[in-house]
Coordinates of C-alpha atoms and ligand atoms in Angstrom, one line a residue:
X1 CA 0.0 0.2 -0.2
X2 CA 1.2 3.5 -1.1
X3 CA 0.1 6.5 0.7
X4 CA -0.2 9.1 -2.0
X5 CA -3.9 10.5 -2.5
X6 CA -4.7 8.3 0.7
X7 CA -7.3 9.8 3.0
X8 CA -6.4 9.8 6.8
X9 CA -7.6 11.0 10.1
X10 CA -5.4 10.8 13.1
X11 CA -6.8 11.4 16.8
X12 CA -4.2 13.1 19.7
X13 CA -2.4 14.7 17.1
X14 CA -1.7 17.9 18.5
X15 CA 1.0 16.5 20.4
X16 CA 3.6 13.7 20.7
X17 CA 3.2 10.1 18.4
X18 CA -0.2 11.8 16.8
X19 CA 1.7 15.2 15.6
X20 CA 4.5 12.8 14.0
X21 CA 2.2 10.7 12.6
X22 CA 0.6 13.5 10.6
X23 CA 4.0 14.9 9.4
X24 CA 4.9 11.3 8.4
X25 CA 1.5 10.4 6.2
X26 CA 2.1 14.1 4.6
X27 CA 5.5 13.5 4.0
X28 CA 4.4 10.1 2.3
X29 CA 1.4 11.9 0.5
X30 CA -1.6 11.3 2.0
X31 CA -4.3 14.1 3.3
X32 CA -5.0 14.0 6.4
X33 CA -7.3 15.3 9.5
X34 CA -5.1 16.2 12.2
X35 CA -7.6 16.0 15.1
X36 CA -7.5 16.9 19.2
X37 CA -9.0 17.5 21.7
X38 CA -7.0 20.6 22.0
X39 CA -7.8 22.5 18.6
X40 CA -5.5 24.7 18.5
X41 CA -2.9 22.0 19.1
X42 CA -4.3 20.3 16.1
X43 CA -3.8 23.4 14.1
X44 CA -0.5 23.8 15.0
X45 CA 0.2 20.3 13.5
X46 CA -1.4 21.2 10.5
X47 CA -0.7 24.4 9.6
X48 CA 2.9 24.1 8.6
X49 CA 1.8 20.5 6.6
X50 CA 0.4 22.8 3.8
X51 CA -3.0 22.1 1.7
X52 CA -2.7 17.9 2.5
X53 CA -3.1 18.6 6.1
X54 CA -6.4 20.4 8.0
X55 CA -7.2 20.2 11.7
X56 CA -10.0 19.6 13.8
X57 CA -11.1 19.7 17.2
X58 CA -12.4 16.5 18.3
X59 CA -12.6 14.6 22.0
X60 CA -12.6 10.8 21.1
X61 CA -14.5 10.1 24.7
X62 CA -17.8 12.0 22.5
X63 CA -18.8 8.5 20.3
X64 CA -21.5 11.2 18.1
X65 CA -18.1 13.6 17.6
X66 CA -16.0 10.5 16.3
X67 CA -18.8 9.8 13.9
X68 CA -19.3 12.9 12.5
X69 CA -15.2 13.5 12.0
X70 CA -15.1 10.2 9.8
X71 CA -18.1 11.0 7.8
X72 CA -16.9 14.3 7.2
X73 CA -13.9 12.6 5.5
X74 CA -16.2 10.2 3.6
X75 CA -18.5 13.1 2.1
X76 CA -15.3 15.2 1.2
X77 CA -13.3 12.3 -0.3
X78 CA -15.5 9.5 -1.0
X79 CA -13.5 7.6 1.5
X80 CA -11.5 6.7 4.5
X81 CA -8.3 4.8 4.1
X82 CA -6.6 5.2 7.1
X83 CA -8.1 5.4 10.8
X84 CA -5.2 6.2 13.9
X85 CA -6.8 5.8 17.3
X86 CA -3.7 7.6 18.9
X87 CA -5.4 9.9 21.4
X88 CA -4.1 8.2 25.0
X89 CA -3.7 9.4 28.6
X90 CA -1.8 8.2 31.4
X91 CA -1.6 7.8 35.4
X92 CA 1.4 7.3 37.2
X93 CA 1.5 6.5 40.6
X94 CA 0.3 3.6 43.2
X95 CA -3.4 2.6 42.4
X96 CA -4.5 3.4 46.2
X97 CA -4.0 6.9 45.2
X98 CA -6.5 7.0 41.9
X99 CA -9.8 8.3 42.1
X100 CA -13.0 6.4 40.6
X101 CA -13.2 9.5 38.1
X102 CA -9.4 9.0 37.1
X103 CA -10.0 5.2 36.4
X104 CA -12.9 6.2 34.5
X105 CA -11.2 9.0 32.4
X106 CA -8.5 6.6 31.5
X107 CA -10.8 4.3 30.6
X108 CA -13.4 6.4 28.3
X109 CA -9.7 7.9 26.5
X110 CA -7.6 4.6 26.2
X111 CA -10.6 2.3 25.4
X112 CA -13.6 3.8 24.5
X113 CA -12.0 6.6 22.5
X114 CA -10.4 3.4 20.2
X115 CA -13.9 1.8 20.2
X116 CA -15.9 5.0 19.0
X117 CA -12.6 5.1 16.0
X118 CA -13.4 1.5 15.1
X119 CA -17.2 1.5 15.2
X120 CA -17.1 4.8 13.0
X121 CA -14.3 3.7 10.8
X122 CA -14.4 -0.3 10.3
X123 CA -18.2 -0.3 8.7
X124 CA -17.3 2.1 6.6
X125 CA -13.9 0.2 5.4
X126 CA -15.7 -2.6 5.0
X127 CA -18.1 -1.0 2.8
X128 CA -15.3 0.6 0.6
X129 CA -13.5 -2.4 0.3
X130 CA -10.8 -2.0 2.1
X131 CA -8.1 0.5 4.7
X132 CA -6.3 0.3 7.6
X133 CA -6.8 0.9 11.3
X134 CA -3.8 1.9 13.6
X135 CA -4.3 1.8 17.5
X136 CA -1.7 3.0 19.4
X137 CA -1.5 0.9 22.0
X138 CA 1.9 0.5 24.4
X139 CA 4.3 -2.1 25.6
X140 CA 2.2 -1.6 28.4
X141 CA -0.3 -3.5 26.2
X142 CA 2.4 -6.6 26.3
X143 CA 4.0 -6.6 29.3
X144 CA 2.6 -5.6 33.1
X145 CA 4.2 -3.2 36.0
X146 CA 2.4 -1.4 38.5
X147 CA 2.5 2.1 39.3
X148 CA 0.8 2.4 35.9
X149 CA -1.6 -0.1 36.6
X150 CA -4.7 1.6 35.0
X151 CA -2.8 2.5 31.6
X152 CA -1.7 -1.0 31.5
X153 CA -5.4 -2.2 31.7
X154 CA -6.1 0.3 29.0
X155 CA -3.3 -0.9 26.8
X156 CA -3.7 -4.6 27.0
X157 CA -7.7 -4.2 25.9
X158 CA -6.4 -2.0 22.5
X159 CA -3.6 -5.2 21.9
X160 CA -6.7 -7.8 22.4
X161 CA -9.1 -5.8 20.4
X162 CA -6.6 -4.7 17.5
X163 CA -5.4 -8.3 17.1
X164 CA -9.0 -10.3 17.3
X165 CA -10.4 -7.3 15.5
X166 CA -7.7 -7.9 12.7
X167 CA -8.4 -11.7 12.6
X168 CA -12.1 -10.8 11.4
X169 CA -11.1 -7.8 8.9
X170 CA -9.0 -9.3 7.1
X171 CA -11.6 -11.2 4.9
X172 CA -12.6 -7.4 4.7
X173 CA -9.2 -6.1 3.4
X174 CA -8.8 -4.3 6.4
X175 CA -5.9 -4.3 8.1
X176 CA -5.2 -3.4 11.4
X177 CA -2.0 -2.5 13.6
X178 CA -1.7 -2.2 17.0
X179 CA 1.6 0.0 17.8
X180 CA 3.6 -0.8 21.2
X181 CA 5.9 1.4 21.6
X182 CA 8.0 1.6 25.0
X183 CA 9.3 4.8 25.8
X184 CA 8.8 7.8 23.0
X185 CA 10.1 11.2 23.4
X186 CA 6.8 12.9 23.9
X187 CA 5.1 15.1 26.7
X188 CA 3.3 12.2 27.9
X189 CA 6.7 10.7 29.5
X190 CA 5.7 14.1 32.2
X191 CA 1.8 13.8 32.3
X192 CA -0.5 12.2 34.8
X193 CA 1.8 12.1 37.9
X194 CA 0.3 10.7 41.1
X195 CA 2.0 10.9 44.5
X196 CA 5.4 11.6 43.6
X197 CA 5.6 9.7 40.4
X198 CA 8.3 10.4 38.1
X199 CA 7.4 9.4 34.6
X200 CA 10.4 10.1 32.5
X201 CA 12.3 8.1 35.0
X202 CA 9.8 5.4 35.4
X203 CA 9.4 5.0 31.5
X204 CA 13.2 5.4 30.9
X205 CA 13.5 2.2 33.7
X206 CA 15.7 4.7 36.0
X207 CA 18.4 5.2 33.3
X208 CA 17.9 8.4 32.9
X209 CA 20.8 9.2 30.6
X210 CA 19.1 6.8 28.0
X211 CA 17.1 8.7 25.5
X212 CA 13.5 7.7 24.6
X213 CA 12.7 7.1 21.0
X214 CA 12.2 10.1 18.7
X215 CA 8.4 9.8 17.6
X216 CA 9.0 11.6 14.1
X217 CA 11.0 7.5 14.0
X218 CA 8.1 5.9 15.4
X219 CA 5.9 7.5 13.2
X220 CA 8.0 6.2 9.9
X221 CA 8.1 2.7 11.5
X222 CA 4.3 2.6 11.7
X223 CA 3.7 3.5 8.2
X224 CA 6.2 0.7 7.5
X225 CA 4.7 -1.5 9.8
X226 CA 1.0 -0.5 7.5
X227 CA 2.8 -1.2 4.4
X228 CA 3.8 -4.8 5.3
X229 CA 0.2 -5.0 7.6
X230 CA 2.0 -6.1 10.4
X231 CA 0.0 -7.0 13.2
X232 CA 2.0 -5.7 16.1
X233 CA 4.8 -3.2 16.1
X234 CA 6.9 -3.0 19.0
X235 CA 9.8 -0.5 19.3
X236 CA 12.8 0.3 20.3
X237 CA 14.2 -2.9 18.7
X238 CA 15.8 -3.2 22.4
X239 CA 11.8 -3.9 23.5
X240 CA 11.5 -7.1 21.7
X241 CA 13.9 -8.7 24.5
X242 CA 11.6 -7.4 27.1
X243 CA 8.2 -8.8 25.5
X244 CA 10.3 -12.0 24.7
X245 CA 11.3 -12.4 28.4
X246 CA 7.3 -11.4 29.6
X247 CA 6.3 -14.8 27.4
X248 CA 8.7 -17.0 28.3
X249 CA 9.1 -16.3 31.8
X250 CA 6.2 -14.7 33.1
X251 CA 6.8 -15.8 37.0
X252 CA 10.9 -14.2 36.4
X253 CA 8.9 -11.1 34.7
X254 CA 6.5 -10.7 37.8
X255 CA 9.6 -11.1 40.4
X256 CA 11.6 -8.5 37.9
X257 CA 8.2 -6.2 38.1
X258 CA 8.0 -6.1 41.9
X259 CA 11.6 -5.2 42.2
X260 CA 11.3 -2.6 39.5
X261 CA 8.4 -1.0 41.7
X262 CA 10.6 -0.9 44.8
X263 CA 13.3 1.1 43.0
X264 CA 10.5 3.6 41.4
X265 CA 9.2 3.6 45.5
X266 CA 13.1 4.8 46.3
X267 CA 13.8 6.9 43.6
X268 CA 10.3 8.4 44.1
X269 CA 10.7 8.7 48.5
X270 CA 14.3 10.5 47.5
X271 CA 13.0 13.1 45.6
X272 CA 10.2 13.7 48.1
X273 CA 12.9 14.1 50.2
X274 CA 15.1 16.2 48.2
X275 CA 12.2 18.6 47.8
X276 CA 11.5 18.6 51.6
Ligands
NAD1 N1 5.2 8.7 24.6 C1 5.1 7.6 25.2 O1 6.2 6.9 25.8 C2 4.3 6.5 24.5 C3 4.5 5.1 25.0 C4 3.8 3.9 24.3 C5 2.4 4.6 23.9 N2 2.1 5.9 24.1 C6 0.8 6.0 23.2 O2 0.9 7.2 22.2 C7 -0.5 7.9 22.4 C8 -0.2 9.6 22.2 O3 0.5 9.7 23.4 P1 1.7 10.5 23.1 O4 3.1 10.1 23.9 O5 1.8 11.3 21.9 O6 1.5 11.4 24.6 P2 1.2 13.0 24.3 O7 0.2 13.8 25.4 O8 2.3 14.1 23.4 O9 -0.1 13.5 23.2 C9 -1.5 13.1 23.3 C10 -2.5 13.8 22.8 O10 -3.6 13.2 23.2 C11 -4.5 14.2 23.1 N3 -5.9 13.9 24.0 C12 -6.1 13.7 25.0 N4 -7.1 13.2 25.7 C13 -7.9 13.3 24.6 C14 -9.3 13.0 24.1 N5 -10.1 12.8 24.9 N6 -9.5 13.5 22.5 C15 -8.8 13.9 21.6 N7 -7.7 14.0 21.8 C16 -6.9 14.0 23.7 C17 -3.6 15.2 23.8 O11 -4.4 16.6 23.9 C18 -2.7 15.2 23.4 O12 -2.5 16.2 22.1 C19 -1.0 7.3 23.7 O13 -2.1 6.7 23.2 C20 -0.1 6.7 24.6 O14 -0.8 6.2 25.4 C21 2.7 6.7 24.1

């Protein structure tokens, strides 16, 4: 599948991975609607990309609005070739500190937001005889460590949704890809911290000198994975070892996770002491 002349919609495109996906899509010759709950941020992504990008405010928790955004692309262009369900939020910190509102918010954005995108785009793609759905999951959808428990729950749901849908979508010529990155250099690394959680230290696994993977590189990798009709994209490549370890030795992985959370709690306690 080449991207020239294809029509794409990206959610959460005002920042990070979504913005990088918009840049990569336009560079590859696609037309893209850059959407975000933050309409100004969507505009900041779209405006440097020229005529082939347009911006729209879209809250993925609003099913009717997601349907309307998909319908708008189809009404204007006749089809929607690529749907990127990318918008996401994170909460970091011990689970007992999360309010029910926070649990519900992450379910609404990270799970229902993707369901709304699938529900709006997939039947349309079946009717038009093809398309591709790309869901931004995470390595947190393939492995499970605490202090981002609510996030892990949502990303496991997205991996399951993507793989299962893929198996029934193939007969309709619709591809489904779950993108499973480890730490990517975006503002998300510093968001959603509760009770002294240090997202950057957590997601980079304590190695603060280690650089996170660039979002633009992930976006280019994602388009290649779409072209090759891959089921899962794990990046950086070094994360494959962790994924394999989780599958082959789940008991050892659990013990490693318990040690990791203990080291994170010590790091958070030290940081609290230093700020007092
Ligand atoms: N950065 C990482 O390390 C990393 C790793 C794995 C997976 N991810 C996933 O990548 C996706 C993009 O995250 P990012 O790192 O670019 O983060 P980001 O915070 O830079 O961007 C997320 C964007 O989503 C938007 N958004 C939030 N709630 C929304 C809603 N209800 N409707 C529409 N837009 C909404 C935000 O305004 C923001 O522009 C997320 O699903 C995230 O879970 C990120």
